C-alpha cells in the first residue's frame, strides 16, 4: 500500500506539515534526512538550519527570558491559576526543532532517518528512492528540504561556527557576544546590507566587506548602508581567515584584497557570511520546475503547488526571500492543507 503523504525534510516546514497531515488522519511518513559525515559537512543534517543556531527570539510564543516569571507578572492571578504551569526559559533553535518533531510524533507521524536520493514523479503513486536502499511510494509528496547558507569553505569558518561565525544575523545578532563590539559582514547583496543594518543596532561598528567596488544590493538598500554611520564598507576585500582562539571564539578577521593591496586585519567578535543560500534541490533536477536559482517554483500564487500535480513544496526550498522559521512553518501548514484537499478531491 502506498503512503498517503510523504514529507521530505525536517525543518519547521516539514514538522508543521506533518502535524497538520497527521491531525487530518493522513498518517504522514517523514523522511527526515540521514545522519552522515557528508551531510554534516554540507550543513544538511536532520533538523535543518535552526539546529545550527543558538537562541531563537523571534518565533512567536517563545519570548526569551524566564517565561514563568513573565507569565506570573503579566497575567491576572485568577487567569494565571487556570493555566498549565510552564517551566522554561525562551527556546533555542535545536530545542524548537526537537519540540516540533515530538509534536508531529505525538500525532502519529512516522519518521525515517534517511535521505531521499531520487524521485520518480512520472508514475503514480510517486516513488522515492532512499538511502536505506528502499523505494517508498506515496499518493502525495511534500518537499520541505530547506536551503543551506553558503560559506566560503575556509577551515577557520568551520572552527568558529556558533562561536562568532554565523550566516544569520537576524537569528544570532542580538547575542551578548556581539553587543557593542566590532562586527564583520561578508557580501554585497541585499542580505549583506540588511544584515549589516540589523547588526549596527548591536555592534559598535559593522564592517561590510565586499569583493568589488560596487554593491549588488538594490539602490535603496545600498544607500541605507552608505548612510549608516555605524557601517563602514570595505571595498575590494574578501575574507581570508577568521581570527580567534578556543577560549573566546572569534576575535577578528584577516581580509584579503581583490585588487592587490596588502591584507588587512580587523578586530571583531562576529563574522557573518551573507553570500547567498543554496536550496537543497539537487535530487529534484529535471523532476520539478525550479527557478533560475534552483528553488522549487510555486506554480500558483499563494498555493504550495509545484509543476507536478500532487507534489507540494514548503519552506526555504521554495522561498529565497523571507527565509524565517515562522514563514517556513506557515507554508508547511499550507502544504499539508493543499495535499489534504488534493487527496480528498481525488477521493483518497
Ligand atoms: P545575492 O543577491 O546573490 O548576493 C550575494 C552577494 O554575495 C553578492 O554581493 C556576491 O558578490 C557575494 N558573494 C557571492 N559569493 C561570494 C564569494 N565566494 N566571496 C565573496 N562574496 C561572494 O544574495 P542575497 O543578498 O542573499 O539576496 C538573495 C535574494 O533575496 C535577492 O534577490 C535579494 O534581492 C533578495 N533579498 C531582498 C531583501 C530586501 O529587499 N529587503 C533582503 C534580503 C534578500 P558579487 O556582487 O560580486 O556577485
CSV table of C-alpha atoms and ligand atoms in Angstrom, one decimal:
chain,number,residue,atom,x,y,z
A,1,UNK,CA,0.0,0.0,0.0
A,2,UNK,CA,1.4,3.4,-0.9
A,3,UNK,CA,1.6,6.1,1.8
A,4,UNK,CA,-1.0,8.9,1.6
A,5,UNK,CA,1.6,11.6,2.1
A,6,UNK,CA,5.4,11.5,2.4
A,7,UNK,CA,7.1,14.7,3.7
A,8,UNK,CA,10.8,15.1,2.7
A,9,UNK,CA,12.8,17.3,5.2
A,10,UNK,CA,12.9,18.0,8.9
A,11,UNK,CA,12.8,21.8,9.5
A,12,UNK,CA,9.9,23.9,10.6
A,13,UNK,CA,8.1,23.5,7.3
A,14,UNK,CA,8.4,19.7,7.4
A,15,UNK,CA,7.3,19.3,11.0
A,16,UNK,CA,4.4,21.7,10.7
A,17,UNK,CA,3.2,19.9,7.5
A,18,UNK,CA,3.5,16.6,9.5
A,19,UNK,CA,1.5,18.0,12.4
A,20,UNK,CA,-1.3,19.1,10.2
A,21,UNK,CA,-1.3,16.0,8.0
A,22,UNK,CA,-1.3,13.7,11.0
A,23,UNK,CA,-4.2,15.6,12.5
A,24,UNK,CA,-6.0,15.2,9.2
A,25,UNK,CA,-5.6,11.4,9.6
A,26,UNK,CA,-3.2,11.2,6.6
A,27,UNK,CA,-0.7,9.2,8.6
A,28,UNK,CA,2.3,11.0,7.2
A,29,UNK,CA,5.7,9.5,6.8
A,30,UNK,CA,8.6,11.9,7.2
A,31,UNK,CA,12.0,11.1,5.5
A,32,UNK,CA,14.0,13.5,7.7
A,33,UNK,CA,17.4,13.0,6.2
A,34,UNK,CA,20.4,10.8,7.1
A,35,UNK,CA,23.0,11.5,9.8
A,36,UNK,CA,26.2,11.2,7.8
A,37,UNK,CA,29.5,13.0,7.7
A,38,UNK,CA,28.7,14.1,4.2
A,39,UNK,CA,25.5,15.8,5.4
A,40,UNK,CA,27.4,17.3,8.4
A,41,UNK,CA,30.0,18.9,6.1
A,42,UNK,CA,27.2,20.2,3.8
A,43,UNK,CA,25.2,21.6,6.7
A,44,UNK,CA,22.3,19.3,5.7
A,45,UNK,CA,21.8,17.2,8.8
A,46,UNK,CA,18.3,16.4,10.0
A,47,UNK,CA,16.5,19.3,11.8
A,48,UNK,CA,17.9,21.9,9.3
A,49,UNK,CA,19.3,25.3,9.7
A,50,UNK,CA,17.6,26.1,13.1
A,51,UNK,CA,19.5,23.2,14.6
A,52,UNK,CA,22.7,25.1,13.8
A,53,UNK,CA,21.7,28.2,15.7
A,54,UNK,CA,21.5,29.1,19.3
A,55,UNK,CA,18.7,31.2,20.8
A,56,UNK,CA,15.6,31.9,18.8
A,57,UNK,CA,14.0,35.1,20.0
A,58,UNK,CA,11.6,35.8,17.1
A,59,UNK,CA,9.5,32.7,16.9
A,60,UNK,CA,6.1,33.8,18.3
A,61,UNK,CA,5.2,32.1,21.6
A,62,UNK,CA,8.7,31.7,22.9
A,63,UNK,CA,9.8,35.0,24.4
A,64,UNK,CA,13.4,35.0,25.7
A,65,UNK,CA,14.0,35.1,29.4
A,66,UNK,CA,12.1,33.4,32.3
A,67,UNK,CA,8.7,32.6,30.9
A,68,UNK,CA,7.3,31.6,34.2
A,69,UNK,CA,8.2,34.9,35.8
A,70,UNK,CA,6.9,36.8,32.9
A,71,UNK,CA,3.5,35.0,32.9
A,72,UNK,CA,3.3,35.3,36.7
A,73,UNK,CA,3.8,39.1,36.5
A,74,UNK,CA,1.8,39.8,33.3
A,75,UNK,CA,-1.4,37.8,33.9
A,76,UNK,CA,-4.0,38.4,36.5
A,77,UNK,CA,-3.8,35.8,39.2
A,78,UNK,CA,-7.3,34.4,38.7
A,79,UNK,CA,-6.5,33.8,35.0
A,80,UNK,CA,-3.0,32.6,35.8
A,81,UNK,CA,-4.1,29.9,38.1
A,82,UNK,CA,-6.2,28.3,35.3
A,83,UNK,CA,-3.1,27.9,33.1
A,84,UNK,CA,-0.9,24.8,33.0
A,85,UNK,CA,2.4,25.5,34.7
A,86,UNK,CA,5.4,26.1,32.4
A,87,UNK,CA,9.0,26.0,33.5
A,88,UNK,CA,11.2,27.2,30.7
A,89,UNK,CA,13.5,30.0,29.6
A,90,UNK,CA,12.9,31.1,26.0
A,91,UNK,CA,13.9,28.5,23.4
A,92,UNK,CA,16.9,27.6,21.4
A,93,UNK,CA,16.9,26.5,17.7
A,94,UNK,CA,17.7,22.9,18.4
A,95,UNK,CA,15.1,22.8,21.2
A,96,UNK,CA,12.5,24.3,18.9
A,97,UNK,CA,13.1,21.7,16.3
A,98,UNK,CA,13.0,18.8,18.8
A,99,UNK,CA,9.7,20.2,20.2
A,100,UNK,CA,8.2,20.4,16.7
A,101,UNK,CA,9.4,16.9,15.8
A,102,UNK,CA,8.0,15.5,19.0
A,103,UNK,CA,4.7,17.3,18.4
A,104,UNK,CA,4.5,15.6,15.0
A,105,UNK,CA,5.3,12.2,16.5
A,106,UNK,CA,2.6,12.7,19.2
A,107,UNK,CA,0.0,12.8,16.5
A,108,UNK,CA,1.3,9.6,14.9
A,109,UNK,CA,3.8,10.8,12.4
A,110,UNK,CA,6.3,8.1,11.5
A,111,UNK,CA,9.9,9.2,10.9
A,112,UNK,CA,12.7,7.6,8.9
A,113,UNK,CA,16.2,9.0,9.3
A,114,UNK,CA,17.3,8.6,5.6
A,115,UNK,CA,17.9,10.8,2.6
A,116,UNK,CA,15.8,10.8,-0.5
A,117,UNK,CA,18.3,10.2,-3.3
A,118,UNK,CA,16.0,10.1,-6.3
A,119,UNK,CA,12.3,10.7,-7.1
A,120,UNK,CA,10.1,9.4,-9.8
A,121,UNK,CA,7.2,11.7,-10.3
A,122,UNK,CA,6.3,10.2,-13.8
A,123,UNK,CA,4.5,7.4,-12.1
A,124,UNK,CA,1.6,7.5,-9.6
A,125,UNK,CA,1.8,6.6,-6.8
A,126,UNK,CA,5.1,8.6,-6.8
A,127,UNK,CA,8.3,6.7,-6.0
A,128,UNK,CA,11.1,7.9,-3.7
A,129,UNK,CA,14.4,6.0,-3.6
A,130,UNK,CA,16.0,6.5,-0.2
A,131,UNK,CA,19.5,6.0,1.2
A,132,UNK,CA,18.4,2.7,3.0
A,133,UNK,CA,18.0,1.1,-0.4
A,134,UNK,CA,14.2,1.1,-0.2
A,135,UNK,CA,11.7,2.7,-2.5
A,136,UNK,CA,8.8,4.4,-0.8
A,137,UNK,CA,5.5,5.0,-2.6
A,138,UNK,CA,3.1,7.8,-1.9
A,139,UNK,CA,0.0,9.4,-3.3
A,140,UNK,CA,1.1,12.9,-2.4
A,141,UNK,CA,4.6,14.4,-1.6
A,142,UNK,CA,5.5,17.5,0.3
A,143,UNK,CA,9.1,18.7,-0.3
A,144,UNK,CA,10.5,20.7,2.6
A,145,UNK,CA,14.2,20.1,2.3
A,146,UNK,CA,15.2,23.7,3.0
A,147,UNK,CA,18.3,25.6,1.9
A,148,UNK,CA,21.7,26.0,3.3
A,149,UNK,CA,23.7,29.2,3.8
A,150,UNK,CA,26.7,29.5,1.6
A,151,UNK,CA,30.1,29.6,3.3
A,152,UNK,CA,33.4,30.3,1.7
A,153,UNK,CA,34.8,26.9,2.8
A,154,UNK,CA,37.6,28.2,5.0
A,155,UNK,CA,38.8,25.9,7.8
A,156,UNK,CA,38.6,28.9,10.2
A,157,UNK,CA,34.9,29.4,9.4
A,158,UNK,CA,34.2,25.8,10.4
A,159,UNK,CA,36.3,26.2,13.6
A,160,UNK,CA,34.4,29.2,14.9
A,161,UNK,CA,30.8,28.4,13.7
A,162,UNK,CA,28.4,29.2,16.6
A,163,UNK,CA,31.3,30.9,18.4
A,164,UNK,CA,31.2,34.1,16.4
A,165,UNK,CA,30.8,32.8,12.9
A,166,UNK,CA,27.2,32.9,11.7
A,167,UNK,CA,25.3,33.1,8.4
A,168,UNK,CA,22.2,34.6,10.0
A,169,UNK,CA,22.3,38.0,11.7
A,170,UNK,CA,18.6,38.0,12.4
A,171,UNK,CA,19.0,34.7,14.2
A,172,UNK,CA,22.1,35.4,16.2
A,173,UNK,CA,22.9,39.2,16.1
A,174,UNK,CA,21.4,40.1,19.4
A,175,UNK,CA,23.5,37.6,21.4
A,176,UNK,CA,25.6,39.2,24.2
A,177,UNK,CA,28.9,38.4,22.5
A,178,UNK,CA,28.1,40.8,19.6
A,179,UNK,CA,26.9,43.8,21.8
A,180,UNK,CA,29.0,47.0,21.5
A,181,UNK,CA,31.7,45.1,19.7
A,182,UNK,CA,33.0,45.5,16.1
A,183,UNK,CA,31.4,43.0,13.7
A,184,UNK,CA,32.1,41.9,10.1
A,185,UNK,CA,29.6,41.0,7.4
A,186,UNK,CA,30.8,39.4,4.1
A,187,UNK,CA,28.8,40.0,1.0
A,188,UNK,CA,27.4,42.8,-1.2
A,189,UNK,CA,23.8,41.9,-1.9
A,190,UNK,CA,20.5,42.8,-0.2
A,191,UNK,CA,21.1,40.2,2.5
A,192,UNK,CA,24.5,41.6,3.4
A,193,UNK,CA,23.2,45.1,3.6
A,194,UNK,CA,20.2,44.0,5.6
A,195,UNK,CA,22.4,42.0,8.0
A,196,UNK,CA,24.9,44.9,8.4
A,197,UNK,CA,22.0,47.3,9.1
A,198,UNK,CA,20.5,44.9,11.6
A,199,UNK,CA,23.8,44.3,13.3
A,200,UNK,CA,24.6,48.0,13.5
A,201,UNK,CA,21.9,48.2,16.2
A,202,UNK,CA,24.0,45.9,18.4
A,203,UNK,CA,27.7,46.3,17.4
A,204,UNK,CA,29.9,49.3,17.9
A,205,UNK,CA,30.9,49.3,14.2
A,206,UNK,CA,29.9,46.9,11.5
A,207,UNK,CA,32.4,46.4,8.6
A,208,UNK,CA,30.6,45.4,5.4
A,209,UNK,CA,33.2,43.6,3.3
A,210,UNK,CA,32.6,43.3,-0.4
A,211,UNK,CA,34.8,41.8,-3.1
A,212,UNK,CA,34.0,44.5,-5.6
A,213,UNK,CA,33.8,48.3,-5.6
A,214,UNK,CA,30.0,48.4,-6.1
A,215,UNK,CA,27.3,46.7,-4.1
A,216,UNK,CA,24.9,44.2,-5.8
A,217,UNK,CA,22.2,45.3,-3.4
A,218,UNK,CA,19.3,47.5,-4.7
A,219,UNK,CA,19.9,51.2,-4.6
A,220,UNK,CA,17.6,51.9,-1.7
A,221,UNK,CA,19.4,49.2,0.4
A,222,UNK,CA,22.9,50.3,-0.7
A,223,UNK,CA,22.1,53.8,0.3
A,224,UNK,CA,20.9,52.6,3.7
A,225,UNK,CA,24.4,51.0,4.2
A,226,UNK,CA,26.3,54.0,2.9
A,227,UNK,CA,24.3,56.5,5.1
A,228,UNK,CA,24.5,54.4,8.3
A,229,UNK,CA,27.3,55.9,10.4
A,230,UNK,CA,27.8,52.6,12.2
A,231,UNK,CA,28.5,50.7,8.9
A,232,UNK,CA,31.9,51.0,7.3
A,233,UNK,CA,32.1,49.5,3.8
A,234,UNK,CA,35.5,47.9,3.0
A,235,UNK,CA,35.6,47.7,-0.8
A,236,UNK,CA,37.5,45.1,-2.9
A,237,UNK,CA,38.1,42.8,0.0
A,238,UNK,CA,37.2,39.2,0.9
A,239,UNK,CA,37.6,37.1,4.0
A,240,UNK,CA,41.0,35.4,4.1
A,241,UNK,CA,40.7,33.9,7.6
A,242,UNK,CA,38.6,34.2,10.7
A,243,UNK,CA,40.9,35.0,13.6
A,244,UNK,CA,40.2,33.7,17.1
A,245,UNK,CA,41.1,31.3,19.8
A,246,UNK,CA,39.4,28.4,21.6
A,247,UNK,CA,38.7,30.4,24.7
A,248,UNK,CA,36.9,33.4,23.3
A,249,UNK,CA,35.9,32.3,19.8
A,250,UNK,CA,36.2,35.0,17.1
A,251,UNK,CA,38.5,37.9,17.8
A,252,UNK,CA,38.8,39.3,14.3
A,253,UNK,CA,39.2,38.8,10.5
A,254,UNK,CA,42.0,38.9,8.1
A,255,UNK,CA,40.8,40.4,4.9
A,256,UNK,CA,42.5,39.8,1.6
A,257,UNK,CA,42.4,42.3,-1.2
A,258,UNK,CA,40.9,41.6,-4.6
A,259,UNK,CA,43.0,44.4,-6.2
A,260,UNK,CA,46.5,43.6,-5.0
A,261,UNK,CA,46.6,45.6,-1.8
A,262,UNK,CA,48.1,44.1,1.4
A,263,UNK,CA,45.9,42.0,3.7
A,264,UNK,CA,44.0,44.0,6.4
A,265,UNK,CA,43.2,42.6,9.8
A,266,UNK,CA,40.3,44.0,11.8
A,267,UNK,CA,39.2,43.2,15.3
A,268,UNK,CA,35.7,41.7,15.6
A,269,UNK,CA,33.7,39.4,17.8
A,270,UNK,CA,31.5,38.2,15.0
A,271,UNK,CA,31.9,37.3,11.3
A,272,UNK,CA,28.6,37.0,9.4
A,273,UNK,CA,28.5,35.4,5.9
A,274,UNK,CA,25.9,36.8,3.6
A,275,UNK,CA,27.0,35.4,0.3
A,276,UNK,CA,23.7,33.7,-0.6
A,277,UNK,CA,21.9,30.4,0.0
A,278,UNK,CA,21.7,27.1,-1.9
A,279,UNK,CA,18.4,25.3,-1.9
A,280,UNK,CA,18.6,21.5,-1.3
A,281,UNK,CA,17.1,20.6,-4.6
A,282,UNK,CA,19.9,18.6,-6.3
A,283,UNK,CA,17.8,15.4,-6.2
A,284,UNK,CA,14.9,17.2,-7.9
A,285,UNK,CA,16.8,18.3,-11.0
A,286,UNK,CA,14.7,17.6,-14.1
A,287,UNK,CA,11.8,16.3,-11.9
A,288,UNK,CA,10.2,19.6,-10.8
A,289,UNK,CA,10.3,23.0,-12.2
A,290,UNK,CA,12.9,25.1,-10.5
A,291,UNK,CA,13.7,28.8,-10.6
A,292,UNK,CA,16.9,30.1,-12.1
A,293,UNK,CA,18.3,30.0,-8.6
A,294,UNK,CA,17.3,26.3,-8.2
A,295,UNK,CA,14.5,26.9,-5.8
A,296,UNK,CA,11.2,24.9,-6.3
A,297,UNK,CA,8.7,27.1,-8.2
A,298,UNK,CA,5.3,27.6,-6.8
A,299,UNK,CA,3.2,27.4,-9.9
A,300,UNK,CA,0.1,29.1,-8.5
A,301,UNK,CA,0.5,32.3,-6.3
A,302,UNK,CA,-0.1,31.7,-2.6
A,303,UNK,CA,-0.5,28.0,-3.1
A,304,UNK,CA,2.2,25.4,-2.5
A,305,UNK,CA,1.5,23.6,-5.8
A,306,UNK,CA,4.5,22.6,-7.9
A,307,UNK,CA,4.8,21.7,-11.6
A,308,UNK,CA,3.7,18.2,-10.7
A,309,UNK,CA,0.2,17.7,-9.5
A,310,UNK,CA,0.2,16.1,-6.1
A,311,UNK,CA,3.7,17.3,-5.2
A,312,UNK,CA,3.8,20.3,-2.9
A,313,UNK,CA,6.7,22.5,-1.7
A,314,UNK,CA,7.1,24.4,1.6
A,315,UNK,CA,9.7,26.3,3.5
A,316,UNK,CA,13.0,27.6,2.3
A,317,UNK,CA,13.3,25.2,-0.5
A,318,UNK,CA,10.7,27.3,-2.3
A,319,UNK,CA,11.5,30.7,-0.7
A,320,UNK,CA,14.6,32.7,-1.4
A,321,UNK,CA,13.1,35.8,0.1
A,322,UNK,CA,11.6,35.5,3.6
A,323,UNK,CA,13.6,32.5,5.0
A,324,UNK,CA,12.3,32.7,8.5
A,325,UNK,CA,11.3,29.8,10.8
A,326,UNK,CA,7.8,31.2,11.2
A,327,UNK,CA,7.3,31.7,7.4
A,328,UNK,CA,8.6,28.1,6.8
A,329,UNK,CA,6.2,26.8,9.4
A,330,UNK,CA,3.3,28.7,7.9
A,331,UNK,CA,4.0,27.3,4.4
A,332,UNK,CA,4.3,23.8,5.8
A,333,UNK,CA,0.8,24.2,7.2
A,334,UNK,CA,-0.4,25.4,3.8
A,335,UNK,CA,1.3,22.4,2.0
A,336,UNK,CA,-0.5,19.9,4.3
A,337,UNK,CA,-3.8,21.6,3.7
A,338,UNK,CA,-3.2,21.7,0.0
A,339,UNK,CA,-2.2,18.0,0.0
A,340,UNK,CA,-5.3,17.0,2.1
A,341,UNK,CA,-7.6,18.9,-0.3
A,342,UNK,CA,-5.9,17.4,-3.3
A,343,UNK,CA,-6.2,13.9,-2.0
A,344,UNK,CA,-9.9,14.5,-1.0
A,345,UNK,CA,-10.7,15.7,-4.5
A,346,UNK,CA,-9.2,12.5,-5.8
A,347,UNK,CA,-11.4,10.5,-3.5
A,348,UNK,CA,-8.5,9.3,-1.3
B,1,LIG,P1,22.8,37.8,-3.7
B,1,LIG,O1,21.9,38.9,-4.2
B,1,LIG,O2,23.1,36.6,-4.6
B,1,LIG,O3,24.1,38.4,-3.2
B,1,LIG,C1,25.2,37.6,-2.8
B,1,LIG,C2,26.4,38.5,-2.5
B,1,LIG,O4,27.4,37.7,-2.0
B,1,LIG,C3,26.9,39.3,-3.8
B,1,LIG,O5,27.2,40.6,-3.5
B,1,LIG,C4,28.1,38.5,-4.2
B,1,LIG,O6,29.2,39.3,-4.7
B,1,LIG,C5,28.6,38.0,-2.8
B,1,LIG,N1,29.3,36.7,-3.0
B,1,LIG,C6,28.8,35.5,-3.5
B,1,LIG,N2,29.8,34.6,-3.5
B,1,LIG,C7,30.9,35.2,-2.9
B,1,LIG,C8,32.2,34.7,-2.5
B,1,LIG,N3,32.5,33.4,-2.8
B,1,LIG,N4,33.0,35.5,-1.9
B,1,LIG,C9,32.6,36.8,-1.7
B,1,LIG,N5,31.4,37.3,-1.9
B,1,LIG,C10,30.6,36.5,-2.5
B,1,LIG,O7,22.1,37.1,-2.4
B,1,LIG,P2,21.3,37.8,-1.2
B,1,LIG,O8,21.9,39.1,-0.8
B,1,LIG,O9,21.2,36.7,-0.2
B,1,LIG,O10,19.9,38.0,-1.9
B,1,LIG,C11,19.1,36.9,-2.4
B,1,LIG,C12,17.8,37.5,-2.9
B,1,LIG,O11,16.9,37.9,-1.9
B,1,LIG,C13,18.0,38.7,-3.8
B,1,LIG,O12,17.1,38.6,-4.9
B,1,LIG,C14,17.7,39.9,-2.9
B,1,LIG,O13,17.2,41.0,-3.6
B,1,LIG,C15,16.6,39.3,-2.0
B,1,LIG,N6,16.6,40.0,-0.7
B,1,LIG,C16,15.9,41.1,-0.6
B,1,LIG,C17,15.9,41.8,0.6
B,1,LIG,C18,15.1,43.0,0.8
B,1,LIG,O14,14.7,43.6,-0.2
B,1,LIG,N7,14.9,43.5,2.0
B,1,LIG,C19,16.7,41.3,1.7
B,1,LIG,C20,17.4,40.2,1.5
B,1,LIG,C21,17.4,39.5,0.3
B,1,LIG,P3,29.0,39.9,-6.2
B,1,LIG,O15,28.1,41.0,-6.0
B,1,LIG,O16,30.4,40.3,-6.5
B,1,LIG,O17,28.5,38.8,-7.0
